PDB file of C-alpha atoms in Angstrom:
ATOM      1  CA  MET A  24     -28.026  25.074 139.669  1.00  0.00           C
ATOM      2  CA  HIS A  25     -25.817  21.986 139.967  1.00  0.00           C
ATOM      3  CA  GLN A  26     -26.908  20.854 136.490  1.00  0.00           C
ATOM      4  CA  VAL A  27     -25.100  23.822 134.886  1.00  0.00           C
ATOM      5  CA  HIS A  28     -21.755  22.671 133.534  1.00  0.00           C
ATOM      6  CA  LEU A  29     -18.862  24.479 131.886  1.00  0.00           C
ATOM      7  CA  PHE A  30     -19.916  23.040 128.517  1.00  0.00           C
ATOM      8  CA  CYS A  31     -23.236  24.940 128.717  1.00  0.00           C
ATOM      9  CA  PHE A  32     -21.758  28.419 128.398  1.00  0.00           C
ATOM     10  CA  LEU A  33     -18.821  27.241 126.302  1.00  0.00           C
ATOM     11  CA  ALA A  34     -21.326  26.003 123.710  1.00  0.00           C
ATOM     12  CA  SER A  35     -23.351  29.242 123.958  1.00  0.00           C
ATOM     13  CA  TYR A  36     -20.280  31.412 123.340  1.00  0.00           C
ATOM     14  CA  ALA A  37     -19.242  29.145 120.455  1.00  0.00           C
ATOM     15  CA  ALA A  38     -22.705  29.444 118.902  1.00  0.00           C
ATOM     16  CA  ALA A  39     -22.568  33.239 119.260  1.00  0.00           C
ATOM     17  CA  PHE A  40     -19.162  33.332 117.572  1.00  0.00           C
ATOM     18  CA  PHE A  41     -20.299  31.193 114.631  1.00  0.00           C
ATOM     19  CA  LEU A  42     -23.348  33.416 114.239  1.00  0.00           C
ATOM     20  CA  GLU A  43     -20.996  36.397 114.103  1.00  0.00           C
ATOM     21  CA  LEU A  44     -19.008  34.622 111.395  1.00  0.00           C
ATOM     22  CA  GLY A  45     -22.278  34.014 109.557  1.00  0.00           C
ATOM     23  CA  ARG A  46     -22.993  37.732 109.669  1.00  0.00           C
ATOM     24  CA  TYR A  47     -19.559  38.352 108.179  1.00  0.00           C
ATOM     25  CA  TRP A  48     -20.441  36.310 105.096  1.00  0.00           C
ATOM     26  CA  LYS A  49     -24.130  37.197 104.898  1.00  0.00           C
ATOM     27  CA  PRO A  50     -25.262  40.256 106.925  1.00  0.00           C
ATOM     28  CA  LEU A  51     -28.761  39.219 107.950  1.00  0.00           C
ATOM     29  CA  PRO A  52     -30.201  41.297 110.862  1.00  0.00           C
ATOM     30  CA  PRO A  53     -31.641  38.225 112.686  1.00  0.00           C
ATOM     31  CA  LEU A  54     -28.146  36.762 112.994  1.00  0.00           C
ATOM     32  CA  ARG A  55     -27.033  39.701 115.120  1.00  0.00           C
ATOM     33  CA  TRP A  56     -29.909  39.269 117.556  1.00  0.00           C
ATOM     34  CA  LEU A  57     -29.402  35.504 117.694  1.00  0.00           C
ATOM     35  CA  SER A  58     -25.733  36.072 118.472  1.00  0.00           C
ATOM     36  CA  LEU A  59     -26.592  38.468 121.291  1.00  0.00           C
ATOM     37  CA  ILE A  60     -29.193  36.056 122.683  1.00  0.00           C
ATOM     38  CA  ALA A  61     -26.662  33.213 122.649  1.00  0.00           C
ATOM     39  CA  THR A  62     -24.097  35.422 124.403  1.00  0.00           C
ATOM     40  CA  VAL A  63     -26.590  36.497 127.072  1.00  0.00           C
ATOM     41  CA  ALA A  64     -27.629  32.855 127.627  1.00  0.00           C
ATOM     42  CA  GLY A  65     -23.972  31.913 127.965  1.00  0.00           C
ATOM     43  CA  LEU A  66     -23.319  34.706 130.459  1.00  0.00           C
ATOM     44  CA  ILE A  67     -26.315  33.618 132.576  1.00  0.00           C
ATOM     45  CA  ALA A  68     -25.092  30.004 132.619  1.00  0.00           C
ATOM     46  CA  HIS A  69     -21.567  31.278 133.299  1.00  0.00           C
ATOM     47  CA  THR A  70     -22.818  33.260 136.303  1.00  0.00           C
ATOM     48  CA  TRP A  71     -24.836  30.312 137.602  1.00  0.00           C
ATOM     49  CA  TYR A  72     -21.802  28.046 137.299  1.00  0.00           C
ATOM     50  CA  LEU A  73     -19.602  30.419 139.323  1.00  0.00           C
ATOM     51  CA  ILE A  74     -22.284  30.743 142.002  1.00  0.00           C
ATOM     52  CA  SER A  75     -22.617  26.952 142.185  1.00  0.00           C
ATOM     53  CA  ARG A  76     -18.841  26.540 142.476  1.00  0.00           C
ATOM     54  CA  SER A  77     -18.713  29.168 145.212  1.00  0.00           C
ATOM     55  CA  ILE A  78     -21.476  27.408 147.195  1.00  0.00           C
ATOM     56  CA  GLN A  79     -19.717  24.051 146.912  1.00  0.00           C
ATOM     57  CA  SER A  80     -16.296  25.365 147.969  1.00  0.00           C
ATOM     58  CA  GLN A  81     -17.640  27.894 150.487  1.00  0.00           C
ATOM     59  CA  LEU A  82     -15.175  30.364 148.972  1.00  0.00           C
ATOM     60  CA  PRO A  83     -15.530  33.390 146.672  1.00  0.00           C
ATOM     61  CA  PRO A  84     -14.744  32.473 143.024  1.00  0.00           C
ATOM     62  CA  LEU A  85     -11.665  34.699 142.963  1.00  0.00           C
ATOM     63  CA  VAL A  86      -9.862  32.624 145.590  1.00  0.00           C
ATOM     64  CA  ALA A  87     -11.573  29.265 145.164  1.00  0.00           C
ATOM     65  CA  SER A  88      -9.122  27.942 142.542  1.00  0.00           C
ATOM     66  CA  ASN A  89      -7.182  28.867 139.416  1.00  0.00           C
ATOM     67  CA  HIS A  90     -10.079  27.380 137.434  1.00  0.00           C
ATOM     68  CA  ASP A  91     -12.592  29.768 138.999  1.00  0.00           C
ATOM     69  CA  TRP A  92     -10.239  32.758 138.796  1.00  0.00           C
ATOM     70  CA  LEU A  93      -9.815  32.300 135.051  1.00  0.00           C
ATOM     71  CA  LEU A  94     -13.576  31.977 134.597  1.00  0.00           C
ATOM     72  CA  VAL A  95     -14.109  35.242 136.482  1.00  0.00           C
ATOM     73  CA  ALA A  96     -11.737  36.991 134.055  1.00  0.00           C
ATOM     74  CA  ALA A  97     -13.667  35.507 131.104  1.00  0.00           C
ATOM     75  CA  TRP A  98     -16.962  36.595 132.718  1.00  0.00           C
ATOM     76  CA  LEU A  99     -15.741  40.193 133.031  1.00  0.00           C
ATOM     77  CA  LEU A 100     -14.635  40.206 129.395  1.00  0.00           C
ATOM     78  CA  VAL A 101     -17.980  38.916 128.079  1.00  0.00           C
ATOM     79  CA  ALA A 102     -20.003  41.180 130.388  1.00  0.00           C
ATOM     80  CA  GLY A 103     -17.988  44.195 129.233  1.00  0.00           C
ATOM     81  CA  TYR A 104     -18.554  43.197 125.604  1.00  0.00           C
ATOM     82  CA  LEU A 105     -22.326  42.937 126.098  1.00  0.00           C
ATOM     83  CA  GLY A 106     -22.435  46.247 127.924  1.00  0.00           C
ATOM     84  CA  PHE A 107     -20.522  47.930 125.112  1.00  0.00           C
ATOM     85  CA  VAL A 108     -22.793  46.421 122.441  1.00  0.00           C
ATOM     86  CA  VAL A 109     -25.960  47.523 124.244  1.00  0.00           C
ATOM     87  CA  TRP A 110     -24.531  51.013 124.765  1.00  0.00           C
ATOM     88  CA  ASN A 111     -23.728  51.311 121.048  1.00  0.00           C
ATOM     89  CA  LEU A 112     -26.753  49.425 119.743  1.00  0.00           C
ATOM     90  CA  GLN A 113     -27.979  52.322 117.621  1.00  0.00           C
ATOM     91  CA  ARG A 114     -24.564  53.582 116.539  1.00  0.00           C
ATOM     92  CA  ARG A 115     -23.404  50.428 114.750  1.00  0.00           C
ATOM     93  CA  GLY A 116     -19.941  51.046 116.148  1.00  0.00           C
ATOM     94  CA  ALA A 117     -19.648  47.627 117.703  1.00  0.00           C
ATOM     95  CA  ASP A 118     -20.800  45.401 114.852  1.00  0.00           C
ATOM     96  CA  ALA A 119     -17.516  43.508 114.602  1.00  0.00           C
ATOM     97  CA  MET A 120     -16.672  43.390 118.319  1.00  0.00           C
ATOM     98  CA  GLY A 121     -17.869  39.811 118.701  1.00  0.00           C
ATOM     99  CA  LEU A 122     -15.322  38.600 116.157  1.00  0.00           C
ATOM    100  CA  PHE A 123     -12.579  39.812 118.505  1.00  0.00           C
ATOM    101  CA  VAL A 124     -13.977  39.218 121.995  1.00  0.00           C
ATOM    102  CA  LEU A 125     -15.757  35.867 121.675  1.00  0.00           C
ATOM    103  CA  PRO A 126     -12.723  33.838 120.451  1.00  0.00           C
ATOM    104  CA  LEU A 127     -10.702  35.108 123.420  1.00  0.00           C
ATOM    105  CA  ALA A 128     -13.526  34.262 125.822  1.00  0.00           C
ATOM    106  CA  LEU A 129     -13.707  30.762 124.317  1.00  0.00           C
ATOM    107  CA  LEU A 130      -9.957  30.300 124.798  1.00  0.00           C
ATOM    108  CA  MET A 131     -10.169  31.414 128.433  1.00  0.00           C
ATOM    109  CA  VAL A 132     -13.111  29.131 129.236  1.00  0.00           C
ATOM    110  CA  GLY A 133     -11.400  26.247 127.468  1.00  0.00           C
ATOM    111  CA  ALA A 134      -8.136  26.923 129.299  1.00  0.00           C
ATOM    112  CA  SER A 135      -9.968  26.892 132.641  1.00  0.00           C
ATOM    113  CA  SER A 136     -10.630  23.175 132.127  1.00  0.00           C
ATOM    114  CA  LEU A 137      -6.868  22.560 131.938  1.00  0.00           C
ATOM    115  CA  VAL A 138      -5.894  24.143 135.270  1.00  0.00           C
ATOM    116  CA  SER A 139      -6.513  23.042 138.831  1.00  0.00           C
ATOM    117  CA  ASN A 140     -10.046  23.336 140.203  1.00  0.00           C
ATOM    118  CA  ASP A 141      -9.098  22.240 143.709  1.00  0.00           C
ATOM    119  CA  PRO A 142     -10.019  24.736 146.447  1.00  0.00           C
ATOM    120  CA  ASP A 143      -7.103  26.957 147.384  1.00  0.00           C
ATOM    121  CA  VAL A 144      -5.683  27.248 150.895  1.00  0.00           C
ATOM    122  CA  LEU A 145      -6.257  30.686 152.384  1.00  0.00           C
ATOM    123  CA  PHE A 146      -3.619  32.425 154.438  1.00  0.00           C
ATOM    124  CA  GLY A 147      -5.730  32.553 157.630  1.00  0.00           C
ATOM    125  CA  SER A 148      -5.939  36.162 158.774  1.00  0.00           C
ATOM    126  CA  GLN A 149      -4.770  37.334 155.337  1.00  0.00           C
ATOM    127  CA  ARG A 150      -8.012  36.355 153.635  1.00  0.00           C
ATOM    128  CA  VAL A 151      -8.987  39.978 152.939  1.00  0.00           C
ATOM    129  CA  LEU A 152      -5.539  40.729 151.542  1.00  0.00           C
ATOM    130  CA  LYS A 153      -5.702  37.717 149.280  1.00  0.00           C
ATOM    131  CA  MET A 154      -9.129  38.797 148.024  1.00  0.00           C
ATOM    132  CA  LEU A 155      -7.677  42.223 147.220  1.00  0.00           C
ATOM    133  CA  HIS A 156      -4.729  40.569 145.483  1.00  0.00           C
ATOM    134  CA  ALA A 157      -6.922  38.300 143.356  1.00  0.00           C
ATOM    135  CA  SER A 158      -9.528  40.941 142.492  1.00  0.00           C
ATOM    136  CA  SER A 159      -6.985  43.595 141.485  1.00  0.00           C
ATOM    137  CA  LEU A 160      -5.146  41.105 139.297  1.00  0.00           C
ATOM    138  CA  VAL A 161      -8.306  39.832 137.604  1.00  0.00           C
ATOM    139  CA  ILE A 162      -9.406  43.406 136.810  1.00  0.00           C
ATOM    140  CA  GLY A 163      -5.910  44.347 135.676  1.00  0.00           C
ATOM    141  CA  ILE A 164      -5.467  41.327 133.424  1.00  0.00           C
ATOM    142  CA  THR A 165      -8.974  41.754 131.987  1.00  0.00           C
ATOM    143  CA  GLY A 166      -7.993  45.343 131.206  1.00  0.00           C
ATOM    144  CA  VAL A 167      -4.848  44.021 129.517  1.00  0.00           C
ATOM    145  CA  LEU A 168      -6.907  41.620 127.392  1.00  0.00           C
ATOM    146  CA  ALA A 169      -9.334  44.397 126.460  1.00  0.00           C
ATOM    147  CA  GLY A 170      -6.451  46.752 125.679  1.00  0.00           C
ATOM    148  CA  PHE A 171      -4.841  44.155 123.421  1.00  0.00           C
ATOM    149  CA  LEU A 172      -8.092  43.667 121.490  1.00  0.00           C
ATOM    150  CA  ILE A 173      -8.676  47.430 121.230  1.00  0.00           C
ATOM    151  CA  SER A 174      -5.136  47.956 119.912  1.00  0.00           C
ATOM    152  CA  VAL A 175      -5.641  45.259 117.285  1.00  0.00           C
ATOM    153  CA  MET A 176      -8.953  46.855 116.256  1.00  0.00           C
ATOM    154  CA  TYR A 177      -7.278  50.275 116.035  1.00  0.00           C
ATOM    155  CA  LEU A 178      -4.537  48.935 113.768  1.00  0.00           C
ATOM    156  CA  LEU A 179      -7.099  47.158 111.592  1.00  0.00           C
ATOM    157  CA  GLN A 180      -9.322  50.247 111.355  1.00  0.00           C
ATOM    158  CA  HIS A 181      -6.311  52.439 110.577  1.00  0.00           C
ATOM    159  CA  ARG A 182      -5.276  50.094 107.769  1.00  0.00           C
ATOM    160  CA  ARG A 183      -8.823  49.980 106.364  1.00  0.00           C
ATOM    161  CA  LEU A 184      -9.098  53.760 106.296  1.00  0.00           C
ATOM    162  CA  LYS A 185      -5.637  54.198 104.810  1.00  0.00           C
ATOM    163  CA  LYS A 186      -6.417  51.776 101.971  1.00  0.00           C
ATOM    164  CA  LYS A 187     -10.059  52.862 101.785  1.00  0.00           C
ATOM    165  CA  GLN A 188     -11.293  49.346 102.446  1.00  0.00           C
ATOM    166  CA  ASN A 189     -14.428  48.069 104.193  1.00  0.00           C
ATOM    167  CA  LEU A 190     -14.993  44.887 106.121  1.00  0.00           C
ATOM    168  CA  ARG A 191     -17.167  42.486 104.218  1.00  0.00           C
ATOM    169  CA  GLY A 192     -20.845  42.408 105.016  1.00  0.00           C
ATOM    170  CA  GLY A 193     -21.010  46.015 106.194  1.00  0.00           C
ATOM    171  CA  PHE A 194     -19.309  45.433 109.536  1.00  0.00           C
ATOM    172  CA  THR A 195     -18.188  48.549 111.342  1.00  0.00           C
ATOM    173  CA  LEU A 196     -15.633  49.240 114.024  1.00  0.00           C
ATOM    174  CA  PRO A 197     -15.579  52.232 116.373  1.00  0.00           C
ATOM    175  CA  ALA A 198     -13.935  55.385 115.060  1.00  0.00           C
ATOM    176  CA  LEU A 199     -10.170  55.775 115.546  1.00  0.00           C
ATOM    177  CA  ALA A 200     -10.689  58.573 118.071  1.00  0.00           C
ATOM    178  CA  SER A 201     -13.001  56.353 120.126  1.00  0.00           C
ATOM    179  CA  LEU A 202     -10.607  53.393 119.949  1.00  0.00           C
ATOM    180  CA  ALA A 203      -7.723  55.637 121.037  1.00  0.00           C
ATOM    181  CA  ARG A 204      -9.799  56.810 124.004  1.00  0.00           C
ATOM    182  CA  TYR A 205     -10.727  53.223 124.938  1.00  0.00           C
ATOM    183  CA  ASN A 206      -7.067  52.260 124.691  1.00  0.00           C
ATOM    184  CA  LEU A 207      -6.120  55.003 127.128  1.00  0.00           C
ATOM    185  CA  TRP A 208      -8.836  53.818 129.517  1.00  0.00           C
ATOM    186  CA  SER A 209      -7.544  50.249 129.379  1.00  0.00           C
ATOM    187  CA  VAL A 210      -4.024  51.413 130.258  1.00  0.00           C
ATOM    188  CA  SER A 211      -5.314  53.735 132.990  1.00  0.00           C
ATOM    189  CA  ILE A 212      -7.285  50.876 134.586  1.00  0.00           C
ATOM    190  CA  SER A 213      -5.004  47.899 134.040  1.00  0.00           C
ATOM    191  CA  MET A 214      -1.683  49.379 135.164  1.00  0.00           C
ATOM    192  CA  PRO A 215      -2.868  50.606 138.623  1.00  0.00           C
ATOM    193  CA  MET A 216      -4.711  47.315 139.165  1.00  0.00           C
ATOM    194  CA  LEU A 217      -1.671  45.233 138.164  1.00  0.00           C
ATOM    195  CA  THR A 218       0.482  47.406 140.441  1.00  0.00           C
ATOM    196  CA  LEU A 219      -1.910  46.852 143.341  1.00  0.00           C
ATOM    197  CA  GLY A 220      -1.947  43.128 142.611  1.00  0.00           C
ATOM    198  CA  LEU A 221       1.844  43.009 142.616  1.00  0.00           C
ATOM    199  CA  LEU A 222       2.167  44.953 145.876  1.00  0.00           C
ATOM    200  CA  THR A 223      -0.458  42.866 147.681  1.00  0.00           C
ATOM    201  CA  GLY A 224       1.277  39.755 146.349  1.00  0.00           C
ATOM    202  CA  PHE A 225       4.519  40.925 147.939  1.00  0.00           C
ATOM    203  CA  LEU A 226       2.687  41.453 151.236  1.00  0.00           C
ATOM    204  CA  LEU A 227       1.233  37.944 150.997  1.00  0.00           C
ATOM    205  CA  ILE A 228       4.671  36.469 150.377  1.00  0.00           C
ATOM    206  CA  GLY A 229       6.087  38.331 153.366  1.00  0.00           C
ATOM    207  CA  GLY A 230       3.227  37.196 155.613  1.00  0.00           C
ATOM    208  CA  SER A 231       3.043  33.568 154.472  1.00  0.00           C
ATOM    209  CA  GLU A 232       6.156  32.277 156.219  1.00  0.00           C
ATOM    210  CA  LYS A 233       4.059  30.571 158.906  1.00  0.00           C
ATOM    211  CA  ALA A 234       1.316  29.404 156.540  1.00  0.00           C
ATOM    212  CA  LEU A 235       0.737  25.777 155.556  1.00  0.00           C
ATOM    213  CA  ARG A 236       1.807  26.596 151.995  1.00  0.00           C
ATOM    214  CA  PRO A 237       4.311  29.464 152.163  1.00  0.00           C
ATOM    215  CA  VAL A 238       5.006  31.387 148.964  1.00  0.00           C
ATOM    216  CA  SER A 239       8.621  31.763 147.891  1.00  0.00           C
ATOM    217  CA  TRP A 240      10.215  34.860 146.444  1.00  0.00           C
ATOM    218  CA  GLN A 241      11.723  32.478 143.863  1.00  0.00           C
ATOM    219  CA  ASP A 242       8.280  31.603 142.478  1.00  0.00           C
ATOM    220  CA  PRO A 243       8.884  31.748 138.679  1.00  0.00           C
ATOM    221  CA  ILE A 244       5.516  33.385 137.992  1.00  0.00           C
ATOM    222  CA  VAL A 245       6.200  36.073 140.613  1.00  0.00           C
ATOM    223  CA  ILE A 246       9.634  36.768 139.109  1.00  0.00           C
ATOM    224  CA  GLY A 247       8.363  36.775 135.524  1.00  0.00           C
ATOM    225  CA  PHE A 248       5.367  38.983 136.276  1.00  0.00           C
ATOM    226  CA  THR A 249       7.543  41.478 138.178  1.00  0.00           C
ATOM    227  CA  ILE A 250      10.000  41.780 135.281  1.00  0.00           C
ATOM    228  CA  VAL A 251       7.235  42.261 132.704  1.00  0.00           C
ATOM    229  CA  TRP A 252       5.469  44.770 134.975  1.00  0.00           C
ATOM    230  CA  LEU A 253       8.665  46.840 135.256  1.00  0.00           C
ATOM    231  CA  GLY A 254       9.040  46.797 131.484  1.00  0.00           C
ATOM    232  CA  MET A 255       5.433  47.945 131.024  1.00  0.00           C
ATOM    233  CA  VAL A 256       5.859  50.761 133.551  1.00  0.00           C
ATOM    234  CA  LEU A 257       8.927  52.035 131.682  1.00  0.00           C
ATOM    235  CA  SER A 258       7.176  51.732 128.308  1.00  0.00           C
ATOM    236  CA  PHE A 259       3.956  53.462 129.348  1.00  0.00           C
ATOM    237  CA  GLY A 260       5.895  56.065 131.320  1.00  0.00           C
ATOM    238  CA  GLY A 261       7.712  57.009 128.145  1.00  0.00           C
ATOM    239  CA  LEU A 262       4.433  56.911 126.244  1.00  0.00           C
ATOM    240  CA  PHE A 263       2.793  59.565 128.396  1.00  0.00           C
ATOM    241  CA  LYS A 264       5.878  61.790 128.094  1.00  0.00           C
ATOM    242  CA  LYS A 265       5.899  61.667 124.291  1.00  0.00           C
ATOM    243  CA  ARG A 266       2.766  63.610 123.512  1.00  0.00           C
ATOM    244  CA  SER A 267       3.742  63.752 119.839  1.00  0.00           C
ATOM    245  CA  MET A 268       3.358  60.009 119.265  1.00  0.00           C
ATOM    246  CA  GLN A 269       0.693  59.118 116.723  1.00  0.00           C
ATOM    247  CA  GLY A 270      -2.299  56.964 117.558  1.00  0.00           C
ATOM    248  CA  ARG A 271      -1.036  54.098 115.414  1.00  0.00           C
ATOM    249  CA  GLN A 272       2.326  54.067 117.208  1.00  0.00           C
ATOM    250  CA  ILE A 273       0.573  54.029 120.583  1.00  0.00           C
ATOM    251  CA  ALA A 274      -1.757  51.199 119.534  1.00  0.00           C
ATOM    252  CA  LEU A 275       1.173  49.201 118.125  1.00  0.00           C
ATOM    253  CA  MET A 276       3.173  49.618 121.326  1.00  0.00           C
ATOM    254  CA  ASN A 277       0.181  48.689 123.489  1.00  0.00           C
ATOM    255  CA  ALA A 278      -0.481  45.608 121.385  1.00  0.00           C
ATOM    256  CA  TRP A 279       3.124  44.460 121.772  1.00  0.00           C
ATOM    257  CA  ALA A 280       3.278  45.256 125.511  1.00  0.00           C
ATOM    258  CA  PHE A 281      -0.069  43.680 126.386  1.00  0.00           C
ATOM    259  CA  GLY A 282       0.539  40.732 124.068  1.00  0.00           C
ATOM    260  CA  PHE A 283       3.959  40.124 125.620  1.00  0.00           C
ATOM    261  CA  LEU A 284       2.445  40.110 129.116  1.00  0.00           C
ATOM    262  CA  ILE A 285      -0.234  37.604 128.073  1.00  0.00           C
ATOM    263  CA  VAL A 286       2.278  35.316 126.330  1.00  0.00           C
ATOM    264  CA  THR A 287       4.689  35.541 129.276  1.00  0.00           C
ATOM    265  CA  LEU A 288       2.070  34.604 131.869  1.00  0.00           C
ATOM    266  CA  LEU A 289       0.742  31.735 129.744  1.00  0.00           C
ATOM    267  CA  GLY A 290       4.263  30.534 128.994  1.00  0.00           C
ATOM    268  CA  LEU A 291       5.197  30.565 132.678  1.00  0.00           C
ATOM    269  CA  GLN A 292       2.024  28.655 133.580  1.00  0.00           C
ATOM    270  CA  ILE A 293       2.811  26.007 130.958  1.00  0.00           C
ATOM    271  CA  LEU A 294       6.436  25.820 132.144  1.00  0.00           C
ATOM    272  CA  VAL A 295       5.375  25.373 135.770  1.00  0.00           C
ATOM    273  CA  ASN A 296       2.820  22.697 134.915  1.00  0.00           C
ATOM    274  CA  LEU A 297       5.144  20.754 132.600  1.00  0.00           C
ATOM    275  CA  THR A 298       8.320  20.911 134.699  1.00  0.00           C
ATOM    276  CA  GLY A 299       6.768  20.739 138.159  1.00  0.00           C
ATOM    277  CA  LEU A 300       8.590  23.847 139.360  1.00  0.00           C
ATOM    278  CA  PRO A 301       7.391  24.924 142.827  1.00  0.00           C
ATOM    279  CA  SER A 302       4.827  27.698 142.411  1.00  0.00           C
ATOM    280  CA  GLN A 303       1.776  28.798 144.372  1.00  0.00           C
ATOM    281  CA  HIS A 304       0.301  29.939 141.040  1.00  0.00           C
ATOM    282  CA  GLY A 305       0.651  26.649 139.209  1.00  0.00           C
TER     283      GLY A 305
END
């Protein structure tokens, strides 16, 4: 178990992505199965790595470090992708999914090597609350990532159908109605989870005054996330009121909202790491 390194599953996901690119240029059936095998091998190594890290730190991966937390989010994304592909194996509705999901998974795994992997300090009796905070945020942000990808796929599929174009190599994407339904699911899952993560974060801040590493209300990531969350609540609240909005408008708004949240969180992380601003999330 200790011989499994981050490079093992990073290389597996990279191989799967390049096989998907190969299918784009030359649609050979064996390439699809080789890509799936490489992805499964990567997910197994990914799981083994997280288990090994958890044993070493004696902490669950979600609260062990920022490094582990980011890898859990990547694990959920890849596992969801594999589950979707297996579910639609005979429908050919997920042929091009790997071209969207695998690059994002590669970025997340690569980014995990750039953040701290030191074990985090738990808030004593608030361990359960912190687990709830971390788990709700990782599910919510994974839902945001999935929603962003689904919105991009919807816009691409809409454009293809409007111009009567096909992806090269016979790739297919899910139907617009299915993508619209998946988009609604991503919003319905991510927003409650992000809300729960924000509320539990507030409780942790209020209860951390006597902790070794108290969290400040002036934490830039807390402030930035709260502002973006309020903007998303207002946007999606208006979305559900306007029943007449077309699917393309909804997908475009979701892509902008989810993309803005991702860019904001990444930008704040980079700002904290470069400037040394005090943050529990740095």
